[in-house]
Short mmCIF file of C-alpha atoms in Angstrom, two decimals:
data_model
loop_
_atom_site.label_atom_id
_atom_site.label_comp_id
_atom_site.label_asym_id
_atom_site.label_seq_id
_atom_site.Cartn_x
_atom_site.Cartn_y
_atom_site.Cartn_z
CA UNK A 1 29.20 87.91 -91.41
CA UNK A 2 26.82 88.99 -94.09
CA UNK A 3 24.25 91.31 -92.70
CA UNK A 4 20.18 91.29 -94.76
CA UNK A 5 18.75 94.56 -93.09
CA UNK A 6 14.72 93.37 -93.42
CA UNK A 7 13.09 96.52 -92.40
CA UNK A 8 14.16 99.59 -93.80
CA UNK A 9 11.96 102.81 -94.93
CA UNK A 10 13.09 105.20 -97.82
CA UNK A 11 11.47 108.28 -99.27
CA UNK A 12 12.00 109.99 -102.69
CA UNK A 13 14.55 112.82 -102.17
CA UNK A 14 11.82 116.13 -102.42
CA UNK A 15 9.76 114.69 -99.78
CA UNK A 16 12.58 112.77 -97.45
CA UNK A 17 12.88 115.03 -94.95
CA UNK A 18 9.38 115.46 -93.95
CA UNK A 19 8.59 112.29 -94.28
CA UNK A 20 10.98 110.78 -91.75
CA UNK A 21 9.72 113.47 -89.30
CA UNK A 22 6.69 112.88 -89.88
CA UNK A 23 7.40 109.32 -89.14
CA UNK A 24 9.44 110.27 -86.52
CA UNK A 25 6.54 112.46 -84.49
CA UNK A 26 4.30 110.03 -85.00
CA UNK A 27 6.01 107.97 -82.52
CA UNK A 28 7.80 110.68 -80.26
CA UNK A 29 11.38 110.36 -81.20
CA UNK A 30 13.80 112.23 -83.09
CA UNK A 31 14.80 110.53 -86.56
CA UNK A 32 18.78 109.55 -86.44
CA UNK A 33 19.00 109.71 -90.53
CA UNK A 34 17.04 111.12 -93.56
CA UNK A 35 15.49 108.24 -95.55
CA UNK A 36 16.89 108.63 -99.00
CA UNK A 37 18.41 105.48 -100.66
CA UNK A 38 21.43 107.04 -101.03
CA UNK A 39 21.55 107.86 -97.18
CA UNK A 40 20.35 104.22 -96.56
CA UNK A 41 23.18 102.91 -98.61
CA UNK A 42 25.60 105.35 -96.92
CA UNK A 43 24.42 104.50 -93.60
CA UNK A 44 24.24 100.76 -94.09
CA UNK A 45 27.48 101.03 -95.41
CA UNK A 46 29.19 102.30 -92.52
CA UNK A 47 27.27 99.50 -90.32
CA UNK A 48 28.71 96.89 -92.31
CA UNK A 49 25.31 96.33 -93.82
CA UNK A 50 24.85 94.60 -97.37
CA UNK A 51 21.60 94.41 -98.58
CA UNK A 52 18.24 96.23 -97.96
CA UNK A 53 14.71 95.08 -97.89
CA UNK A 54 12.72 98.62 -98.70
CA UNK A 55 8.89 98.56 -97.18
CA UNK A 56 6.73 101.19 -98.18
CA UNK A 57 3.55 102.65 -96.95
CA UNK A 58 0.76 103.97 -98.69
CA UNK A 59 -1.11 106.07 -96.68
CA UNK A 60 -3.98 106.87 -99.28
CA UNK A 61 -5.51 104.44 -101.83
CA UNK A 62 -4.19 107.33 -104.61
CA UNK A 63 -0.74 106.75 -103.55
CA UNK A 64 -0.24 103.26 -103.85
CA UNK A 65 0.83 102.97 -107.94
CA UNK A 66 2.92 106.07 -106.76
CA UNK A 67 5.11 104.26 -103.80
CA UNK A 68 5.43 101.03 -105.60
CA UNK A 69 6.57 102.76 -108.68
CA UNK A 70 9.31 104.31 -106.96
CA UNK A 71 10.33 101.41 -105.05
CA UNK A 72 10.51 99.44 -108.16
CA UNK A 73 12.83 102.27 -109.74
CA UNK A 74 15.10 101.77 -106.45
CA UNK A 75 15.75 98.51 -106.35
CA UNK A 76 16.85 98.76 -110.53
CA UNK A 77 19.09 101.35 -109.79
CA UNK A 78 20.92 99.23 -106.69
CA UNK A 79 21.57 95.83 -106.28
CA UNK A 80 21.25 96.17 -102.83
CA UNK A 81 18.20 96.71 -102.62
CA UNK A 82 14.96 93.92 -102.22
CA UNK A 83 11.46 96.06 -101.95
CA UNK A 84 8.51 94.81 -101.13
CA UNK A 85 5.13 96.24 -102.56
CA UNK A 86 2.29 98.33 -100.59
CA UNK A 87 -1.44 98.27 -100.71
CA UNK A 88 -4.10 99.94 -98.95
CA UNK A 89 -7.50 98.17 -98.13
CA UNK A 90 -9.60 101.40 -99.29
CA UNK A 91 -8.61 100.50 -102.90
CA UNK A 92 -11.05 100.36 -105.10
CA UNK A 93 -9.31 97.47 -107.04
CA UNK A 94 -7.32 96.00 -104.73
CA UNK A 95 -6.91 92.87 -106.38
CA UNK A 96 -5.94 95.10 -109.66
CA UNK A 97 -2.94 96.38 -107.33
CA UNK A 98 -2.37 92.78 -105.61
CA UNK A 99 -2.02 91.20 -108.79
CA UNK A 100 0.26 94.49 -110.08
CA UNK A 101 2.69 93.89 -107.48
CA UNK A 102 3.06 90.33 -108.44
CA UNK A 103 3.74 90.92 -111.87
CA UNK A 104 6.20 94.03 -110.90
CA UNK A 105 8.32 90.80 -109.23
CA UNK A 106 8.45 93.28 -105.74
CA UNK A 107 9.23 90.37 -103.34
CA UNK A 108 6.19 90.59 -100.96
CA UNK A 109 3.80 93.02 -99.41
CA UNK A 110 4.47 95.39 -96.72
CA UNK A 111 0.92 96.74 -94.17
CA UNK A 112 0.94 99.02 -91.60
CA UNK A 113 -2.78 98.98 -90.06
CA UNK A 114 -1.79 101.87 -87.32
CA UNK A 115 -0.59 104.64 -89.91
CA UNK A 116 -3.11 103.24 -93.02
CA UNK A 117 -5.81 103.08 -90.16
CA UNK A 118 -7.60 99.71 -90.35
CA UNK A 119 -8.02 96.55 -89.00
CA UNK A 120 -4.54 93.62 -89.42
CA UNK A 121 -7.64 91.18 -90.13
CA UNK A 122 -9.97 93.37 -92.04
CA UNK A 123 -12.06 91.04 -94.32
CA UNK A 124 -11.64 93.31 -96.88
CA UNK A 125 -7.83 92.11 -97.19
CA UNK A 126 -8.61 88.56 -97.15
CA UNK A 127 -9.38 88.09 -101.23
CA UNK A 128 -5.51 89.18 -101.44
CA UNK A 129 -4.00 86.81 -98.48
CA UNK A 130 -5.98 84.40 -100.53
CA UNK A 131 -4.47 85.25 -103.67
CA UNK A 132 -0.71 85.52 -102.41
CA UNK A 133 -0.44 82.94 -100.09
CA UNK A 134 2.43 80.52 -101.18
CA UNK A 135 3.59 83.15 -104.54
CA UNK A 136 4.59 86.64 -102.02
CA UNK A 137 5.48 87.02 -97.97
CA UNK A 138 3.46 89.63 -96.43
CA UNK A 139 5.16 91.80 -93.35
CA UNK A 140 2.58 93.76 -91.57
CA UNK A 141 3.23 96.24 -88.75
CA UNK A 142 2.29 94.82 -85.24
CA UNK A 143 1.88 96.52 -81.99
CA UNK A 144 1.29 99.95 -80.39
CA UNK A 145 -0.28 100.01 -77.29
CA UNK A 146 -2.14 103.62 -78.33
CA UNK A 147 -4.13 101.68 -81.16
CA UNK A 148 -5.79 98.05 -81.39
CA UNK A 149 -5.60 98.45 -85.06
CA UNK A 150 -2.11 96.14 -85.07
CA UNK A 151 -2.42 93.98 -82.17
CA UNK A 152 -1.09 90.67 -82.44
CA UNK A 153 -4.03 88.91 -81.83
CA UNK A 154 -5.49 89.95 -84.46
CA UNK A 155 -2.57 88.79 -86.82
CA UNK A 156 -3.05 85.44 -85.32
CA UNK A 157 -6.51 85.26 -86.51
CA UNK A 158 -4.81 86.03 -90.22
CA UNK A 159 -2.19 83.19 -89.74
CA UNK A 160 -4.80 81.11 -88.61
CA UNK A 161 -7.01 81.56 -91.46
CA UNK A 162 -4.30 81.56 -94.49
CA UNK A 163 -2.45 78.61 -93.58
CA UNK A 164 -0.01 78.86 -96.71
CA UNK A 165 0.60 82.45 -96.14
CA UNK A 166 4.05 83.63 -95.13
CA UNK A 167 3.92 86.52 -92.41
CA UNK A 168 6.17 88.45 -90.91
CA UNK A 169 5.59 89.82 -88.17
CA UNK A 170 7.48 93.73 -87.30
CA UNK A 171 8.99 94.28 -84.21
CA UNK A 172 8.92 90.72 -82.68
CA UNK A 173 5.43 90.62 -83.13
CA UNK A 174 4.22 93.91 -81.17
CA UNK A 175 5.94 96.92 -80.40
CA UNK A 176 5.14 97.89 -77.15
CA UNK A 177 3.24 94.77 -76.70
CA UNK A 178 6.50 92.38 -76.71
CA UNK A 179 5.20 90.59 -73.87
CA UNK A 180 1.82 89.78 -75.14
CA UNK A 181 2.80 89.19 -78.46
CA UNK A 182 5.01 86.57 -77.44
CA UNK A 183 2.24 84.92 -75.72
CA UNK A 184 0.17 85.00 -78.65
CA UNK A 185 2.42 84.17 -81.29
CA UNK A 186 4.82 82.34 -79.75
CA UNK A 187 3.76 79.11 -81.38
CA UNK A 188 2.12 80.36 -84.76
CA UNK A 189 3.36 80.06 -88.12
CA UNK A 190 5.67 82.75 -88.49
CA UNK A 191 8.53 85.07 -89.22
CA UNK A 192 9.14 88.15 -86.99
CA UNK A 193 11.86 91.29 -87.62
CA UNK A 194 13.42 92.83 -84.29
CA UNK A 195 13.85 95.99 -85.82
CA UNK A 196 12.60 98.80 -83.33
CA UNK A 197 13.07 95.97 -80.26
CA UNK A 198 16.95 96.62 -78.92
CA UNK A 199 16.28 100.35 -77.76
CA UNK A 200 13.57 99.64 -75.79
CA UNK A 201 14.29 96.19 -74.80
CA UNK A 202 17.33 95.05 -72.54
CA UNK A 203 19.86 92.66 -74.90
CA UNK A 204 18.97 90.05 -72.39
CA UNK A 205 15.23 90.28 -73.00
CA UNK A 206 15.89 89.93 -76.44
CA UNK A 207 17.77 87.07 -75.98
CA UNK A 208 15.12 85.46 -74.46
CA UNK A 209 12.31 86.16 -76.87
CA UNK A 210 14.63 84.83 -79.95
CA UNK A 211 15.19 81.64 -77.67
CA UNK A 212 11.54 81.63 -77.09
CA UNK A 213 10.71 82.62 -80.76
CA UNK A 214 13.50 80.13 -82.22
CA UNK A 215 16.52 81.62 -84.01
CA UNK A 216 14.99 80.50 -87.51
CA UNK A 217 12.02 82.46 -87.48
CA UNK A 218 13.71 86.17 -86.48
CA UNK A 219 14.87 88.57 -88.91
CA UNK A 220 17.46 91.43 -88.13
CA UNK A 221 16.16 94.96 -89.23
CA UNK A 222 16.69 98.48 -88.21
CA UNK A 223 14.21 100.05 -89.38
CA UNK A 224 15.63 103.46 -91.48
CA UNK A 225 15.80 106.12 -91.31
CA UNK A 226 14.22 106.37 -87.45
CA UNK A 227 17.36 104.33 -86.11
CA UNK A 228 21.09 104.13 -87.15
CA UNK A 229 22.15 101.58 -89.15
CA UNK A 230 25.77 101.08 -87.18
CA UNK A 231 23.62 101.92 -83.77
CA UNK A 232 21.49 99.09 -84.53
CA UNK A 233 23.82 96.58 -85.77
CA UNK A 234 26.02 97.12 -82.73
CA UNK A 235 23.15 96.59 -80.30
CA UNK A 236 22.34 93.04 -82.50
CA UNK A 237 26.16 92.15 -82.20
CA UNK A 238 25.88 92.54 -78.12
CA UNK A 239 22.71 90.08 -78.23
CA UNK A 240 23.85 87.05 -76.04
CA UNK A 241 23.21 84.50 -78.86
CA UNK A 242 25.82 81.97 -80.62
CA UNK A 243 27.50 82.11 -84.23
CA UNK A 244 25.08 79.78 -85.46
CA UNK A 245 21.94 81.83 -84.09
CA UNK A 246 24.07 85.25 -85.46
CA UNK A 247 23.98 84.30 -88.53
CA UNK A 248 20.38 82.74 -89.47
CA UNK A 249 18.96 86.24 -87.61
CA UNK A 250 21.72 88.08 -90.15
CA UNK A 251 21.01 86.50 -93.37
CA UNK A 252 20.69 82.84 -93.97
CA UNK A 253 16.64 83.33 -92.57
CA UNK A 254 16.40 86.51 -95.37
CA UNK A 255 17.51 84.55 -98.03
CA UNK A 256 15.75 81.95 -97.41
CA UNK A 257 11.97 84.31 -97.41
CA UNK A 258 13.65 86.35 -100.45
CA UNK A 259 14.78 82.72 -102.58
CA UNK A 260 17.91 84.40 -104.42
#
């Protein structure tokens, strides 16, 4: 079975380290890899993992021709990799950057309100939901039950306004808010990863949420470097689902959002 990791995090080699831990502190847990490519690709390797969808974070405006420029470089140097761009809503020309990504053919555009600090529906964002809705998917961060920054609700009121717009929703919809997100976006127009879900989620309960979700809308990830790719992908393989289901959450629902 082919296996499309969706939600993976990598770092240029000076700054790696720190970076993961940083990452890694942020959310109380010790990092189980490094977060260079090359330790993605070794890593995924071992899990039986063959392809890599990279999404970065800009955590300052300044930063965000930085990140994407090295993500670019990435996925030219290996196959295996699919990256997504980043943007941050403090931008002065966010549209400049928007429209940048788009022409840098990085497959879609990767939030995360919590760590960037701002609102999932922030009106300043909507001129570029606008812009990319039916060209690039967007995957924002959802859920933390510290911040309200990411709460699904307020990704429903994005889904709800940008009706072409492809989202994907991290962490079925709200890490640490499972329950509520499922409630809330059970029935939207969406994709959502389940990277971050199986250690803190009985395979059972997962189970139930795809079922609930419906197989073709979830996304296997496992979210590099905080979690081990063979780790993950062994929890995913002990999910109580069927071939069929196995293998849309592997790959066939990837390729279908990435369209190669």
């Amino acid at each position: 079975m082919p296996i499309i990791d969706f939600h993976a995090h990598i770092y240029p080699n000076k700054i790696a380290e720190k970076a993961t831990n940083a990452t890694a502190d942020y959310y109380g847990i010790l990092p189980a890899c490094i977060g260079t490519g090359n330790d993605l690709l070794k890593e995924g390797k071992k899990a039986g993992i063959d392809e890599f969808v990279l999404l970065p974070v800009a955590t300052k405006p300044g930063q965000v021709r930085h990140v994407n420029a090295f993500i670019l470089e990435e996925t030219a140097a290996h196959k295996e990799f699919h990256g997504f761009g980043t943007l941050h809503p403090d931008c002065e020309n966010i549209m400049e950057e928007a429209e940048y990504i788009l022409n840098l053919g990085l497959k879609g555009i990767k939030l995360h309100p919590d760590t960037q600090q701002f609102n999932t529906d922030d009106k300043r964002l909507f001129e570029v939901f606008d812009a990319i809705q039916g060209r690039l998917p967007l995957l924002v961060h959802c859920g933390d039950k510290r911040f309200d920054y990411s709460h699904p609700a307020r990704l429903k009121k994005v889904i709800d306004n940008f009706r072409k717009l492809q989202v994907i929703a991290a962490h079925l919809g709200g890490w640490s808010l499972f329950e509520e997100a499922f409630a809330i976006l059970r029935n939207k127009d969406c994709y959502l990863d389940i990277s971050s879900c199986m250690m803190f989620l009985p395979p059972e309960t997962v189970a139930r949420y795809i079922a609930g979700y419906g197989a073709d809308r979830i996304l296997f990830g496992t979210d590099f470097p905080l979690w081990s790719p063979k780790t993950e992908v062994e929890a995913f393989q002990r999910l109580p689902l069927s071939a069929e289901d196995f293998d849309k959450i592997a790959y066939k629902n990837a390729r279908r959002i990435l369209r190669d």
